[in-house]
mmCIF file of C-alpha atoms in Angstrom:
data_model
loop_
_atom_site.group_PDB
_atom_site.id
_atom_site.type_symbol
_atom_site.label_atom_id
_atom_site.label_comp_id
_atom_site.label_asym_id
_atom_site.label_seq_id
_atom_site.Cartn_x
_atom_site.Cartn_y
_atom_site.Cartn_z
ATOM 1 C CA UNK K 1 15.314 -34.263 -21.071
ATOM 2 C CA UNK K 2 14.672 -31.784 -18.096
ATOM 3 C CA UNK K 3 14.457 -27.882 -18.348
ATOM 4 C CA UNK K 4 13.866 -25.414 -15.760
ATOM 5 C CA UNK K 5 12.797 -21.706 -17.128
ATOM 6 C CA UNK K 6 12.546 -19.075 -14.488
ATOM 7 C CA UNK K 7 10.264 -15.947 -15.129
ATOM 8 C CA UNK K 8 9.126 -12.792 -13.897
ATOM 9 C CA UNK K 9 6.140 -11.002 -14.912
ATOM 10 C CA UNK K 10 3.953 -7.738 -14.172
ATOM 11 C CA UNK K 11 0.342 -7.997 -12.954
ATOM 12 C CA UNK K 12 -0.055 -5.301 -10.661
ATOM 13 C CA UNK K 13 -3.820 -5.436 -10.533
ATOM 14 C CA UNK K 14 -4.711 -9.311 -9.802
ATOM 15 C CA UNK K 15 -7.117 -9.873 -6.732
ATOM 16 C CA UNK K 16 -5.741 -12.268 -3.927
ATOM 17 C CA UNK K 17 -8.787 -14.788 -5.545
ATOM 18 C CA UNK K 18 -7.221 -14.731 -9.083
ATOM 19 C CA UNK K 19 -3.721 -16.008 -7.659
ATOM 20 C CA UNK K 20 -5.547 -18.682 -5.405
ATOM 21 C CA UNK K 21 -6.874 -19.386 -8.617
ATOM 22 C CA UNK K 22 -4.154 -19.707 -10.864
ATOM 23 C CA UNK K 23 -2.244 -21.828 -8.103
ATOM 24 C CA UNK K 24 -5.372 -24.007 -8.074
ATOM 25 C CA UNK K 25 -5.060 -24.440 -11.618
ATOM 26 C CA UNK K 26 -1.925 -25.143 -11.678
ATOM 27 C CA UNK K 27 -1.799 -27.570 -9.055
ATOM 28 C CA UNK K 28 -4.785 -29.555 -11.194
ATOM 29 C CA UNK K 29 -3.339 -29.253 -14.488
ATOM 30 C CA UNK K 30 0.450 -29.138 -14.016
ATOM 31 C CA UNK K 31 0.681 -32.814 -12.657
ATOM 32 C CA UNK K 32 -0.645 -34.575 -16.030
ATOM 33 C CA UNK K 33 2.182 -32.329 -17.670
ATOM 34 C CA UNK K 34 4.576 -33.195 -15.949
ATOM 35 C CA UNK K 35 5.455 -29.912 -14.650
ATOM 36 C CA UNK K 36 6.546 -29.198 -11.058
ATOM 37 C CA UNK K 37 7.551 -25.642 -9.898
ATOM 38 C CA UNK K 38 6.927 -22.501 -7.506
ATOM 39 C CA UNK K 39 5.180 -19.573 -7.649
ATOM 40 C CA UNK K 40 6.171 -16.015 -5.786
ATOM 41 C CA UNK K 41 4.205 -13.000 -6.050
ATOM 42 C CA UNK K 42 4.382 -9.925 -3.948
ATOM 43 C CA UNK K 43 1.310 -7.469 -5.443
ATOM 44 C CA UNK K 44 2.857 -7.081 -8.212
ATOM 45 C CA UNK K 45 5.376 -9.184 -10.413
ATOM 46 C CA UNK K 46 5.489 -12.813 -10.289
ATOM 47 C CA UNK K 47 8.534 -14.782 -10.196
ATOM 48 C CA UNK K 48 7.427 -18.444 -11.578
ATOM 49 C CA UNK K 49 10.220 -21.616 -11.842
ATOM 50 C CA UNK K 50 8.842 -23.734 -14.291
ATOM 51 C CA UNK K 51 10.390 -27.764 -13.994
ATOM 52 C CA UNK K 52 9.729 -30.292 -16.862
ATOM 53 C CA UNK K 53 10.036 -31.772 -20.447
ATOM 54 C CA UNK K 54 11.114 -28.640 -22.724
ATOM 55 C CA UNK K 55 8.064 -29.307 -25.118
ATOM 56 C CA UNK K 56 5.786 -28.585 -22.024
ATOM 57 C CA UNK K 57 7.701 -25.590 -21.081
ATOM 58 C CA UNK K 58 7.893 -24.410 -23.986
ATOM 59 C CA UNK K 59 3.559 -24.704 -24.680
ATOM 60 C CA UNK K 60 3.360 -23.198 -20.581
ATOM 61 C CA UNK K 61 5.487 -20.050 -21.706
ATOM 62 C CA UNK K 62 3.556 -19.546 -24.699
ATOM 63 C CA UNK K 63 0.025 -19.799 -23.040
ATOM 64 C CA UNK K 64 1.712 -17.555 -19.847
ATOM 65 C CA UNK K 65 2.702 -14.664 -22.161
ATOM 66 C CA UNK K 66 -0.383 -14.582 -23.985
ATOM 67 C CA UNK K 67 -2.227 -14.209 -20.718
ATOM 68 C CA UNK K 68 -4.085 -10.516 -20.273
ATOM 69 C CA UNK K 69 -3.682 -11.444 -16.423
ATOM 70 C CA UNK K 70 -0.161 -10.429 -16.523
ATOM 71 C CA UNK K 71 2.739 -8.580 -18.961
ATOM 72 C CA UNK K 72 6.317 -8.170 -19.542
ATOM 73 C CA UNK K 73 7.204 -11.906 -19.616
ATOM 74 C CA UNK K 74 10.776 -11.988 -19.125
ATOM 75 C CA UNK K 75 12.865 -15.286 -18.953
ATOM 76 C CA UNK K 76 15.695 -15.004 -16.355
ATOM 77 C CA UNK K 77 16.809 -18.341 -16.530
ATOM 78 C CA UNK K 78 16.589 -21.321 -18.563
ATOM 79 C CA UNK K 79 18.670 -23.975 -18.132
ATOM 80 C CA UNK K 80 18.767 -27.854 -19.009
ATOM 81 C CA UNK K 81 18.871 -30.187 -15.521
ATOM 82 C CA UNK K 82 19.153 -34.070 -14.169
ATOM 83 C CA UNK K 83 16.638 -33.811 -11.652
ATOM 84 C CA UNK K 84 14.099 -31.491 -10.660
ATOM 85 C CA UNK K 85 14.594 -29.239 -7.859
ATOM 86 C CA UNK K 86 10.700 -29.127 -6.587
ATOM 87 C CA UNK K 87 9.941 -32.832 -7.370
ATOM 88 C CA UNK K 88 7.155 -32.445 -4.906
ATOM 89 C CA UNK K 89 5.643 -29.600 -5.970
ATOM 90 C CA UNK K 90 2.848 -29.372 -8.663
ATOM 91 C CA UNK K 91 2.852 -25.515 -8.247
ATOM 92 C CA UNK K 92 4.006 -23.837 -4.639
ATOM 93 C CA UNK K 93 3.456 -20.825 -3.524
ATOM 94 C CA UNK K 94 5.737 -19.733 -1.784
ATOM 95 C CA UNK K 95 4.807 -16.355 0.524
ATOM 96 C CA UNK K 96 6.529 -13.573 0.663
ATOM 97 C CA UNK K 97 7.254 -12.633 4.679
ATOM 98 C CA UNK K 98 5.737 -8.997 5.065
ATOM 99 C CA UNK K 99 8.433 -8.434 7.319
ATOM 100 C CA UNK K 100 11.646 -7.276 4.992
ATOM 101 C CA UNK K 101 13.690 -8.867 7.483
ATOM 102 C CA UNK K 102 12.423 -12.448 7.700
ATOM 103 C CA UNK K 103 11.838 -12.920 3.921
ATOM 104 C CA UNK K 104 15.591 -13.904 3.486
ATOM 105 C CA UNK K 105 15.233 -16.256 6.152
ATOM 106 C CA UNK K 106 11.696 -17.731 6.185
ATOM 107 C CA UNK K 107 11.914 -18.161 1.881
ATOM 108 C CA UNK K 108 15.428 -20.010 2.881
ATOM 109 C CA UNK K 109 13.744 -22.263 4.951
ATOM 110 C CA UNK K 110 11.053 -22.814 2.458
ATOM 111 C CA UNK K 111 13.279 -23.616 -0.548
ATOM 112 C CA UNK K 112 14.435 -26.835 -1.412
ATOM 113 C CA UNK K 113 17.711 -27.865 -0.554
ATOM 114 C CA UNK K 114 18.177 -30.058 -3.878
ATOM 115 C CA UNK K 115 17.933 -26.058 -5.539
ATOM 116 C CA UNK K 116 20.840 -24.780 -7.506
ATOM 117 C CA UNK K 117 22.419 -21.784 -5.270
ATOM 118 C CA UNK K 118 22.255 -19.635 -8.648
ATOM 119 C CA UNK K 119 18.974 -20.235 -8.619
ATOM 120 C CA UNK K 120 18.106 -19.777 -5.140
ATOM 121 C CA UNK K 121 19.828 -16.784 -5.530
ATOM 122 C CA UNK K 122 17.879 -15.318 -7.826
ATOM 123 C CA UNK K 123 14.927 -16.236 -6.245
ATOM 124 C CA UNK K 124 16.043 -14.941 -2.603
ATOM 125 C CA UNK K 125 16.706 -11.307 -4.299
ATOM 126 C CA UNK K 126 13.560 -10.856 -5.963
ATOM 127 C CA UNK K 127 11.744 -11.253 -2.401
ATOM 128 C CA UNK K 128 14.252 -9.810 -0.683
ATOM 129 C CA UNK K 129 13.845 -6.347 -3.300
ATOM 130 C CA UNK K 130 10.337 -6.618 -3.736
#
C-alpha cells in the first residue's frame, strides 16, 4: 500500500553544501527504499513529499525529526494513494525561482502532471509565500 506524507520543517542555518548533501543522500539511499519524492527549500524551511510503503515513511519521518539539521517537523499531509506522483524521482529538488513572479509558473512547469491539485496546491503556496 502507497502513502504520500508531505512536511515542512525549519533549518534556517544549513549551508548550500549540506542540502546538496542531503539530496545526494537521498538520491543514493531512497531508491533501495522504495521512496520517491521532492524536495523544496528556500533558506529556510523545507517542504519535503515523501512517496512509498507506509513502513518506510513512517522509519524516514522518524529519522527526519530526530535530525539536529532541521526542527519543527510538521506533517501537512498524509494521505494513502494508487500510484505515485514522482515515480521518477528518487529525491528532486525542485528550485525555488528568485524571482516572486516566476515561482508560480516555473514550479508549475516543474511539477508532475500525475500530482493531486491539493497537493500541488500546497506545494505552489509555500514557494509562492516563501
Amino acid at each position: 500500500m502507497l502513502w504520500q506524507y508531505l512536511y515542512i520543517s525549519t533549518a534556517p542555518s544549513l549551508s548550500r553544501e549540506e542540502v546538496e548533501s542531503i539530496l545526494s543522500s537521498s538520491a543514493r539511499n531512497n531508491p533501495a527504499r522504495g521512496v520517491t519524492g521532492l524536495l523544496l527549500y528556500n533558506g529556510r524551511n523545507f517542504l519535503q513529499l515523501l512517496e512509498g510503503e507506509e513502513a518506510e515513511l513512517v522509519d524516514l519521518m522518524l529519522r527526519i525529526t530526530h535530525d539536529p539539521r532541521h526542527s519543527g517537523v510538521s506533517v501537512l499531509d498524509r494521505r494513502q494513494i494508487s500510484e505515485r506522483a514522482c515515480a521518477d524521482w528518487a529525491m528532486k529538488r525542485v528550485l525555488i525561482a528568485e524571482s516572486v513572479e516566476d515561482r508560480q509558473r516555473l514550479l508549475e512547469a516543474d511539477l508532475p502532471d500525475a500530482m493531486d491539485a491539493e497537493l500541488r496546491k500546497l506545494i505552489v503556496n509555500f514557494a509562492v509565500l516563501n
